[in-house]
Amino acid sequence: MSHIKYTPLEPLYLASSNGQRDGDEEIAMAHLHRAQPEAHSLSHSEDSSASSSASSSASSSSASGSPSSTSSSCERWCNSNKAAAPKRTCLAKVARCLAVTFMVGALVWMLSAAAVVSYVGIKAHRCLHPRHVAVQEFHFSPKEMSNLELGLVAGSLNIRSCSHAKNVSLVVRTYAGTQALLDTMILEKSAIANGHRFVVETPSFDWTHCQHTSYELVVPENAHLDVKAQALLARLSIRADERALRHLLVNAKAAHIDIADTHVAGTMRVETELGYLRIKEVSAGENIIAEVRTGAISLKEIEANGTVHSIVRFGKASLNHVNAGLSFRHDSEMAYVSMWDVTAAQNFSARVDYGSVQVGTSSAFEGTFAAHSPYGFLSFRKADQADGVKVTKETLDAIEGHVIHPSVSSLAKAPKHLAIDAVYGSVDLFLANPDNQHERRHREH
């Protein structure tokens, strides 16, 4: 193997007098790399780290001008990193700890809520449908009985009409948590003028004794039966058409009352101290009176040959498509009242002391109107094509005028006078156009 003759290279550059030592070191390093090419077999990582450290030290030395300043800056940088590293690690641990704690707490809360809801649901189902039940059935001929009175403390009342039924049938179910409690629930039967009275007097409903009563009344069509129901805490549902009922009177302390698809030949009067009253698609040969002291009333598709009177002392009232043969009246002390397409042949009045009342008249409205709100807010609007509207008085607290529509003047049920009053509440009156397509579509719907 032949030996390669070493030939010294010429110096790359001459060091200056200020940095002679550094220049000699760099020249020696350059000769070393050229004389020993075998050193390139070392790992690329070591060469890169050595060259980068040498270049960084050279640049730092040339920039600062002294090795002491370079070393001191490096020490400060290292010390700052050492001080910041534990701080970031501690914050990360705290964040992870909080996240885990929140997840565990949320899981425990969800499990607890699910357990409570399941327990309450099972308890309520068992209390409303206990094992101890007593059933009694009664049947009467409509010709022999025209008056029926029902009374209960807590429970439900369902009244239905049937076209195939021949007799009036009444099913009374009493429920209790134990047989001993069930034996104390005695159904009292007594005779009244042209009818019968059924009353179950038991202690008020609670989740321990679970005592309540259920009435199921089926009335043949055209029976003209007078029904009077009284309850303290109850749910009432009535569906009786084709003159199965003549007069209907419902009185409750706290109740959910739903009356729909019902026609009475006489008067319907429904009252409750606390609860929700819904009357939909109901007609009466005489009058309809609906009163809720605290709660809500919803009247829709109502028609009476006499008067319609709705009362909500505290709560909300929604009245849509109500037609009274004589007059309509609504009274509220503190409530939000909304009316749309409410008509009466004579007088139409609505009063709210505190709250709000919004009235949208029917397209058949023709007559005088007056809206007053001395301490509230008064708003008056009319349809774009309602040319028959004339305002005779308009102030901050009163708006008066009249409406004349020749195309609908022949309608017999057009109201003659509309009066809306509010003491400290707001009044919003809207007079519709007799050819209003939107109202026509809404009525068909």
Short mmCIF file of C-alpha atoms in Angstrom, two decimals:
data_model
loop_
_atom_site.label_atom_id
_atom_site.label_comp_id
_atom_site.label_asym_id
_atom_site.label_seq_id
_atom_site.Cartn_x
_atom_site.Cartn_y
_atom_site.Cartn_z
CA MET A 1 0.00 0.00 0.00
CA SER A 2 1.50 3.26 -1.11
CA HIS A 3 1.73 6.21 1.24
CA ILE A 4 0.34 9.57 0.29
CA LYS A 5 2.80 12.31 0.64
CA TYR A 6 1.61 15.09 2.85
CA THR A 7 1.82 18.47 1.24
CA PRO A 8 1.18 21.44 3.54
CA LEU A 9 -1.43 23.86 2.32
CA GLU A 10 -1.10 27.50 2.14
CA PRO A 11 -2.68 29.49 5.01
CA LEU A 12 -6.28 30.47 4.28
CA TYR A 13 -5.93 33.85 5.91
CA LEU A 14 -3.68 35.70 8.26
CA ALA A 15 -4.97 36.46 11.76
CA SER A 16 -5.09 40.04 12.87
CA SER A 17 -3.16 41.24 15.83
CA ASN A 18 -6.31 41.59 17.99
CA GLY A 19 -7.53 38.05 17.47
CA GLN A 20 -4.30 36.18 16.73
CA ARG A 21 -5.03 33.32 19.12
CA ASP A 22 -8.41 32.67 17.68
CA GLY A 23 -7.05 32.78 14.15
CA ASP A 24 -4.31 30.22 14.92
CA GLU A 25 -6.88 27.84 16.37
CA GLU A 26 -9.06 28.11 13.32
CA ILE A 27 -6.07 27.54 10.95
CA ALA A 28 -5.04 24.47 12.94
CA MET A 29 -8.58 23.09 12.77
CA ALA A 30 -8.68 23.65 9.01
CA HIS A 31 -5.33 21.76 8.51
CA LEU A 32 -6.56 18.95 10.72
CA HIS A 33 -9.70 18.41 8.64
CA ARG A 34 -7.75 18.42 5.40
CA ALA A 35 -5.01 16.05 6.66
CA GLN A 36 -7.36 13.42 8.13
CA PRO A 37 -10.26 12.69 5.78
CA GLU A 38 -10.94 9.47 7.76
CA ALA A 39 -12.45 11.62 10.55
CA HIS A 40 -15.54 12.10 8.39
CA SER A 41 -16.59 8.55 9.27
CA LEU A 42 -17.72 9.81 12.69
CA SER A 43 -21.41 10.32 13.33
CA HIS A 44 -23.05 13.26 11.67
CA SER A 45 -24.50 14.37 14.94
CA GLU A 46 -21.12 14.88 16.61
CA ASP A 47 -19.72 16.89 13.69
CA SER A 48 -22.84 19.04 13.55
CA SER A 49 -22.78 19.72 17.27
CA ALA A 50 -19.06 20.55 17.24
CA SER A 51 -19.28 22.83 14.24
CA SER A 52 -22.39 24.58 15.58
CA SER A 53 -20.81 25.12 18.98
CA ALA A 54 -17.59 26.40 17.40
CA SER A 55 -19.46 28.77 15.09
CA SER A 56 -21.70 30.02 17.91
CA SER A 57 -18.74 30.62 20.18
CA ALA A 58 -16.85 32.39 17.40
CA SER A 59 -19.78 34.60 16.54
CA SER A 60 -20.40 35.36 20.22
CA SER A 61 -16.76 36.21 20.73
CA SER A 62 -16.64 38.47 17.72
CA ALA A 63 -19.91 40.17 18.69
CA SER A 64 -19.16 40.76 22.36
CA GLY A 65 -15.48 41.24 22.11
CA SER A 66 -14.73 39.25 25.39
CA PRO A 67 -15.23 35.58 26.45
CA SER A 68 -16.40 36.60 29.91
CA SER A 69 -19.46 38.44 28.63
CA THR A 70 -20.44 35.45 26.49
CA SER A 71 -20.22 33.00 29.36
CA SER A 72 -22.19 35.26 31.68
CA SER A 73 -25.04 35.65 29.16
CA CYS A 74 -25.17 31.89 28.70
CA GLU A 75 -25.33 31.34 32.43
CA ARG A 76 -28.18 33.79 32.75
CA TRP A 77 -30.09 32.06 29.95
CA CYS A 78 -29.55 28.65 31.56
CA ASN A 79 -30.61 29.89 34.97
CA SER A 80 -33.78 31.45 33.54
CA ASN A 81 -34.72 28.19 31.80
CA LYS A 82 -34.08 26.21 34.95
CA ALA A 83 -36.32 28.56 36.93
CA ALA A 84 -39.18 28.54 34.36
CA ALA A 85 -39.25 24.79 33.82
CA PRO A 86 -40.53 23.85 37.32
CA LYS A 87 -43.13 26.61 37.13
CA ARG A 88 -44.60 25.33 33.86
CA THR A 89 -44.57 21.78 35.18
CA CYS A 90 -46.46 22.81 38.32
CA LEU A 91 -49.11 24.70 36.32
CA ALA A 92 -49.62 21.71 34.05
CA LYS A 93 -50.07 19.42 37.05
CA VAL A 94 -52.60 21.81 38.60
CA ALA A 95 -54.53 22.03 35.33
CA ARG A 96 -54.62 18.25 34.98
CA CYS A 97 -55.72 17.87 38.59
CA LEU A 98 -58.55 20.37 38.12
CA ALA A 99 -59.70 18.71 34.90
CA VAL A 100 -59.76 15.27 36.50
CA THR A 101 -61.60 16.64 39.55
CA PHE A 102 -64.20 18.32 37.34
CA MET A 103 -64.77 15.18 35.29
CA VAL A 104 -65.13 13.02 38.38
CA GLY A 105 -67.50 15.53 39.99
CA ALA A 106 -69.62 15.75 36.83
CA LEU A 107 -69.82 11.96 36.63
CA VAL A 108 -70.83 11.68 40.28
CA TRP A 109 -73.45 14.42 39.81
CA MET A 110 -74.92 12.72 36.73
CA LEU A 111 -75.12 9.38 38.49
CA SER A 112 -76.74 10.96 41.55
CA ALA A 113 -79.25 12.86 39.41
CA ALA A 114 -80.12 9.71 37.46
CA ALA A 115 -80.62 7.80 40.71
CA VAL A 116 -82.85 10.52 42.17
CA VAL A 117 -84.94 10.84 39.00
CA SER A 118 -85.34 7.08 38.77
CA TYR A 119 -86.40 6.86 42.41
CA VAL A 120 -88.91 9.69 42.08
CA GLY A 121 -90.31 8.25 38.85
CA ILE A 122 -90.77 4.78 40.30
CA LYS A 123 -92.28 6.22 43.48
CA ALA A 124 -94.71 8.41 41.51
CA HIS A 125 -95.76 5.54 39.23
CA ARG A 126 -96.40 3.24 42.17
CA CYS A 127 -98.31 5.96 44.01
CA LEU A 128 -100.49 6.86 41.05
CA HIS A 129 -101.10 3.20 40.19
CA PRO A 130 -101.07 1.34 43.51
CA ARG A 131 -101.97 -2.30 43.92
CA HIS A 132 -104.97 -1.68 46.14
CA VAL A 133 -107.90 -0.58 43.96
CA ALA A 134 -111.66 -0.67 44.43
CA VAL A 135 -114.03 -0.39 41.46
CA GLN A 136 -117.74 0.42 41.48
CA GLU A 137 -120.02 0.79 38.45
CA PHE A 138 -123.40 2.51 38.11
CA HIS A 139 -125.83 2.73 35.21
CA PHE A 140 -128.80 5.10 34.82
CA SER A 141 -131.37 5.77 32.16
CA PRO A 142 -131.27 9.32 30.73
CA LYS A 143 -135.05 9.49 31.06
CA GLU A 144 -134.86 8.81 34.79
CA MET A 145 -131.91 11.07 35.60
CA SER A 146 -131.16 14.56 34.31
CA ASN A 147 -128.86 15.86 37.06
CA LEU A 148 -125.53 14.40 38.27
CA GLU A 149 -123.12 15.76 40.89
CA LEU A 150 -119.60 14.43 41.39
CA GLY A 151 -117.16 15.31 44.14
CA LEU A 152 -113.61 14.25 44.96
CA VAL A 153 -110.65 15.48 46.97
CA ALA A 154 -107.83 14.33 44.73
CA GLY A 155 -107.92 12.43 41.49
CA SER A 156 -109.23 12.69 37.95
CA LEU A 157 -112.51 13.13 36.11
CA ASN A 158 -113.12 12.05 32.52
CA ILE A 159 -116.39 12.76 30.72
CA ARG A 160 -117.08 11.30 27.29
CA SER A 161 -120.07 11.11 24.99
CA CYS A 162 -120.87 7.97 23.03
CA SER A 163 -123.20 7.55 20.08
CA HIS A 164 -123.71 3.83 20.82
CA ALA A 165 -124.44 4.18 24.54
CA LYS A 166 -128.04 3.81 25.73
CA ASN A 167 -127.57 4.57 29.42
CA VAL A 168 -125.41 6.88 31.50
CA SER A 169 -122.57 4.84 32.98
CA LEU A 170 -120.31 5.90 35.84
CA VAL A 171 -117.19 4.00 36.94
CA VAL A 172 -115.62 5.03 40.25
CA ARG A 173 -112.15 3.79 41.14
CA THR A 174 -110.50 4.44 44.50
CA TYR A 175 -106.78 3.92 45.07
CA ALA A 176 -104.71 3.66 48.24
CA GLY A 177 -101.29 2.48 49.38
CA THR A 178 -102.64 -0.17 51.74
CA GLN A 179 -105.85 -2.14 52.08
CA ALA A 180 -106.61 -0.48 55.41
CA LEU A 181 -106.43 2.96 53.81
CA LEU A 182 -108.55 1.78 50.90
CA ASP A 183 -111.30 0.66 53.28
CA THR A 184 -111.55 4.20 54.66
CA MET A 185 -112.35 5.62 51.19
CA ILE A 186 -116.12 5.38 51.24
CA LEU A 187 -118.21 6.45 48.28
CA GLU A 188 -121.17 8.44 49.51
CA LYS A 189 -124.29 8.15 47.33
CA SER A 190 -127.34 10.33 47.77
CA ALA A 191 -130.38 11.32 45.78
CA ILE A 192 -130.98 14.89 44.62
CA ALA A 193 -133.68 16.51 42.55
CA ASN A 194 -133.95 14.50 39.32
CA GLY A 195 -130.57 12.87 39.85
CA HIS A 196 -127.82 11.52 42.06
CA ARG A 197 -124.75 12.74 43.94
CA PHE A 198 -121.49 10.79 44.30
CA VAL A 199 -118.78 12.05 46.65
CA VAL A 200 -115.55 10.44 47.83
CA GLU A 201 -114.14 12.29 50.81
CA THR A 202 -110.60 11.24 51.66
CA PRO A 203 -107.57 13.00 53.08
CA SER A 204 -105.61 15.16 50.74
CA PHE A 205 -103.24 13.32 48.42
CA ASP A 206 -99.69 12.66 49.65
CA TRP A 207 -96.83 10.40 48.58
CA THR A 208 -97.16 8.16 51.65
CA HIS A 209 -100.82 7.11 51.56
CA CYS A 210 -101.43 7.64 47.80
CA GLN A 211 -105.19 7.98 48.20
CA HIS A 212 -107.01 9.34 45.15
CA THR A 213 -110.17 8.79 43.12
CA SER A 214 -110.98 8.42 39.44
CA TYR A 215 -114.36 9.09 37.79
CA GLU A 216 -115.18 7.77 34.31
CA LEU A 217 -118.48 9.12 33.01
CA VAL A 218 -119.98 8.08 29.66
CA VAL A 219 -123.06 9.99 28.48
CA PRO A 220 -125.23 9.07 25.48
CA GLU A 221 -125.65 11.69 22.81
CA ASN A 222 -128.71 13.96 23.13
CA ALA A 223 -129.03 13.01 26.80
CA HIS A 224 -129.07 16.70 27.94
CA LEU A 225 -127.49 15.79 31.27
CA ASP A 226 -126.61 18.47 33.81
CA VAL A 227 -123.18 17.76 35.34
CA LYS A 228 -121.67 19.51 38.34
CA ALA A 229 -118.12 18.53 39.38
CA GLN A 230 -116.15 19.75 42.39
CA ALA A 231 -112.55 18.89 43.28
CA LEU A 232 -109.66 20.11 45.37
CA LEU A 233 -106.72 18.68 43.39
CA ALA A 234 -107.63 17.07 40.12
CA ARG A 235 -107.17 16.65 36.41
CA LEU A 236 -110.35 17.03 34.36
CA SER A 237 -110.85 16.05 30.75
CA ILE A 238 -114.17 16.56 28.94
CA ARG A 239 -115.15 15.46 25.41
CA ALA A 240 -118.91 15.55 24.96
CA ASP A 241 -120.59 16.43 21.68
CA GLU A 242 -124.04 16.27 20.14
CA ARG A 243 -125.82 17.78 23.14
CA ALA A 244 -124.85 15.04 25.54
CA LEU A 245 -124.61 17.74 28.23
CA ARG A 246 -126.99 20.59 28.89
CA HIS A 247 -125.33 22.56 31.70
CA LEU A 248 -121.74 21.98 32.78
CA LEU A 249 -120.33 23.42 36.01
CA VAL A 250 -116.74 22.68 37.12
CA ASN A 251 -115.20 24.10 40.29
CA ALA A 252 -111.69 23.21 41.48
CA LYS A 253 -109.04 24.56 43.79
CA ALA A 254 -105.97 23.39 41.87
CA ALA A 255 -106.52 21.63 38.58
CA HIS A 256 -105.55 21.03 34.99
CA ILE A 257 -108.74 21.31 32.93
CA ASP A 258 -108.96 20.35 29.27
CA ILE A 259 -112.27 20.73 27.44
CA ALA A 260 -112.41 20.10 23.69
CA ASP A 261 -114.85 19.00 20.99
CA THR A 262 -117.75 19.71 23.30
CA HIS A 263 -121.17 21.22 22.78
CA VAL A 264 -123.51 22.05 25.62
CA ALA A 265 -127.09 23.02 25.07
CA GLY A 266 -127.08 25.43 28.00
CA THR A 267 -124.30 27.16 29.95
CA MET A 268 -120.72 26.14 30.61
CA ARG A 269 -118.98 27.55 33.67
CA VAL A 270 -115.45 26.49 34.62
CA GLU A 271 -113.60 27.91 37.62
CA THR A 272 -110.31 27.12 39.34
CA GLU A 273 -108.21 28.91 41.90
CA LEU A 274 -104.87 27.66 40.60
CA GLY A 275 -104.13 25.86 37.39
CA TYR A 276 -104.37 25.74 33.62
CA LEU A 277 -107.63 25.90 31.66
CA ARG A 278 -107.81 24.96 27.99
CA ILE A 279 -111.06 25.19 26.03
CA LYS A 280 -110.92 24.39 22.32
CA GLU A 281 -113.65 23.88 19.73
CA VAL A 282 -116.46 24.33 22.20
CA SER A 283 -119.92 25.77 21.61
CA ALA A 284 -122.74 26.63 23.99
CA GLY A 285 -126.38 27.35 23.48
CA GLU A 286 -126.25 30.04 26.15
CA ASN A 287 -123.15 31.37 27.95
CA ILE A 288 -119.51 30.39 28.53
CA ILE A 289 -117.69 31.58 31.66
CA ALA A 290 -114.06 30.66 32.25
CA GLU A 291 -112.19 31.89 35.32
CA VAL A 292 -108.70 31.21 36.64
CA ARG A 293 -107.48 33.15 39.61
CA THR A 294 -103.79 32.26 39.23
CA GLY A 295 -102.64 30.47 36.12
CA ALA A 296 -103.41 30.49 32.42
CA ILE A 297 -106.41 30.34 30.10
CA SER A 298 -106.44 29.30 26.48
CA LEU A 299 -109.65 29.74 24.48
CA LYS A 300 -109.70 28.79 20.80
CA GLU A 301 -112.58 28.22 18.38
CA ILE A 302 -115.25 29.20 20.91
CA GLU A 303 -118.82 30.09 20.05
CA ALA A 304 -121.72 30.96 22.33
CA ASN A 305 -125.17 32.25 21.55
CA GLY A 306 -125.12 34.33 24.71
CA THR A 307 -122.11 35.94 26.40
CA VAL A 308 -118.50 34.87 26.78
CA HIS A 309 -116.69 36.00 29.91
CA SER A 310 -113.06 35.12 30.67
CA ILE A 311 -111.22 36.06 33.84
CA VAL A 312 -107.54 35.69 34.74
CA ARG A 313 -106.59 37.47 37.94
CA PHE A 314 -102.87 36.70 37.77
CA GLY A 315 -101.31 34.95 34.82
CA LYS A 316 -101.78 34.73 31.07
CA ALA A 317 -104.75 34.59 28.72
CA SER A 318 -104.76 33.61 25.05
CA LEU A 319 -108.06 34.10 23.22
CA ASN A 320 -108.33 33.22 19.52
CA HIS A 321 -111.39 32.97 17.25
CA VAL A 322 -114.03 33.63 19.89
CA ASN A 323 -117.56 34.54 18.77
CA ALA A 324 -120.19 35.73 21.25
CA GLY A 325 -123.79 36.13 20.18
CA LEU A 326 -124.38 38.98 22.65
CA SER A 327 -121.24 40.33 24.30
CA PHE A 328 -117.67 39.45 25.19
CA ARG A 329 -115.78 40.52 28.30
CA HIS A 330 -112.35 39.88 29.73
CA ASP A 331 -110.97 41.00 33.11
CA SER A 332 -107.45 40.74 34.54
CA GLU A 333 -105.61 42.31 37.41
CA MET A 334 -102.01 41.41 36.55
CA ALA A 335 -101.70 39.43 33.37
CA TYR A 336 -100.50 39.20 29.80
CA VAL A 337 -103.53 39.04 27.49
CA SER A 338 -103.51 38.28 23.77
CA MET A 339 -106.67 38.36 21.62
CA TRP A 340 -107.13 37.68 17.95
CA ASP A 341 -110.35 37.52 15.93
CA VAL A 342 -112.72 38.01 18.87
CA THR A 343 -116.19 39.20 17.92
CA ALA A 344 -119.42 40.04 19.70
CA ALA A 345 -122.78 41.21 18.40
CA GLN A 346 -123.00 44.05 20.90
CA ASN A 347 -120.22 45.06 23.26
CA PHE A 348 -116.61 43.91 23.39
CA SER A 349 -114.50 44.91 26.39
CA ALA A 350 -111.13 43.99 27.86
CA ARG A 351 -109.47 45.36 30.98
CA VAL A 352 -106.01 44.81 32.48
CA ASP A 353 -104.74 46.70 35.51
CA TYR A 354 -101.08 45.64 35.37
CA GLY A 355 -99.47 43.91 32.44
CA SER A 356 -100.28 43.98 28.75
CA VAL A 357 -103.28 43.52 26.47
CA GLN A 358 -103.01 42.96 22.72
CA VAL A 359 -106.18 42.95 20.63
CA GLY A 360 -106.53 42.14 16.94
CA THR A 361 -110.07 42.69 15.78
CA SER A 362 -111.99 40.48 13.42
CA SER A 363 -112.37 41.38 9.77
CA ALA A 364 -116.09 41.79 10.47
CA PHE A 365 -115.55 44.50 13.05
CA GLU A 366 -117.70 47.59 12.46
CA GLY A 367 -118.55 50.17 15.07
CA THR A 368 -116.83 52.43 17.55
CA PHE A 369 -113.64 51.70 19.44
CA ALA A 370 -111.85 53.27 22.40
CA ALA A 371 -108.52 52.39 23.97
CA HIS A 372 -107.24 53.96 27.21
CA SER A 373 -103.96 53.56 29.06
CA PRO A 374 -103.30 56.56 31.31
CA TYR A 375 -100.13 55.22 32.99
CA GLY A 376 -98.92 52.66 30.48
CA PHE A 377 -98.10 52.52 26.80
CA LEU A 378 -100.70 52.86 24.05
CA SER A 379 -100.20 51.60 20.51
CA PHE A 380 -102.71 51.79 17.66
CA ARG A 381 -102.31 50.15 14.24
CA LYS A 382 -104.51 49.32 11.29
CA ALA A 383 -104.23 47.33 8.11
CA ASP A 384 -102.94 49.08 5.00
CA GLN A 385 -106.25 48.71 3.15
CA ALA A 386 -108.53 49.39 6.12
CA ASP A 387 -109.90 52.62 4.59
CA GLY A 388 -113.02 52.66 6.74
CA VAL A 389 -111.08 53.45 9.94
CA LYS A 390 -111.39 57.01 11.21
CA VAL A 391 -109.70 58.24 14.37
CA THR A 392 -111.65 60.98 16.15
CA LYS A 393 -109.38 61.37 19.19
CA GLU A 394 -105.74 60.53 19.63
CA THR A 395 -103.73 61.48 22.72
CA LEU A 396 -100.98 59.90 24.74
CA ASP A 397 -103.46 58.04 26.96
CA ALA A 398 -106.52 57.59 24.71
CA ILE A 399 -107.43 56.70 21.13
CA GLU A 400 -111.03 56.76 19.92
CA GLY A 401 -112.68 56.37 16.56
CA HIS A 402 -115.02 54.25 14.48
CA VAL A 403 -114.88 51.70 11.69
CA ILE A 404 -117.25 51.54 8.72
CA HIS A 405 -116.92 48.79 6.11
CA PRO A 406 -119.76 48.89 3.58
CA SER A 407 -118.88 45.44 2.33
CA VAL A 408 -119.51 43.84 5.73
CA SER A 409 -122.04 46.22 7.22
CA SER A 410 -124.80 43.66 6.79
CA LEU A 411 -123.14 41.17 9.14
CA ALA A 412 -125.35 40.73 12.17
CA LYS A 413 -122.55 39.68 14.52
CA ALA A 414 -120.29 42.66 13.94
CA PRO A 415 -119.48 44.34 17.28
CA LYS A 416 -120.95 47.74 17.93
CA HIS A 417 -118.47 48.96 20.51
CA LEU A 418 -114.95 47.92 21.43
CA ALA A 419 -113.43 49.13 24.70
CA ILE A 420 -109.91 48.32 25.91
CA ASP A 421 -108.73 49.70 29.22
CA ALA A 422 -105.48 49.41 31.15
CA VAL A 423 -104.42 51.26 34.28
CA TYR A 424 -100.68 50.61 34.52
CA GLY A 425 -100.43 48.20 31.60
CA SER A 426 -99.77 48.58 27.90
CA VAL A 427 -102.43 48.44 25.19
CA ASP A 428 -101.87 47.37 21.58
CA LEU A 429 -104.88 47.64 19.27
CA PHE A 430 -104.85 46.39 15.68
CA LEU A 431 -107.77 46.86 13.27
CA ALA A 432 -107.76 44.23 10.54
CA ASN A 433 -108.79 44.60 6.92
CA PRO A 434 -112.12 42.95 6.00
CA ASP A 435 -110.41 41.38 2.97
CA ASN A 436 -107.37 40.23 4.93
CA GLN A 437 -106.14 37.05 3.26
CA HIS A 438 -103.82 36.22 6.18
CA GLU A 439 -106.69 36.12 8.63
CA ARG A 440 -108.76 34.02 6.24
CA ARG A 441 -106.00 31.44 5.93
CA HIS A 442 -105.48 31.48 9.69
CA ARG A 443 -109.18 30.83 10.28
CA GLU A 444 -109.22 27.92 7.83
CA HIS A 445 -106.18 26.45 9.53
#
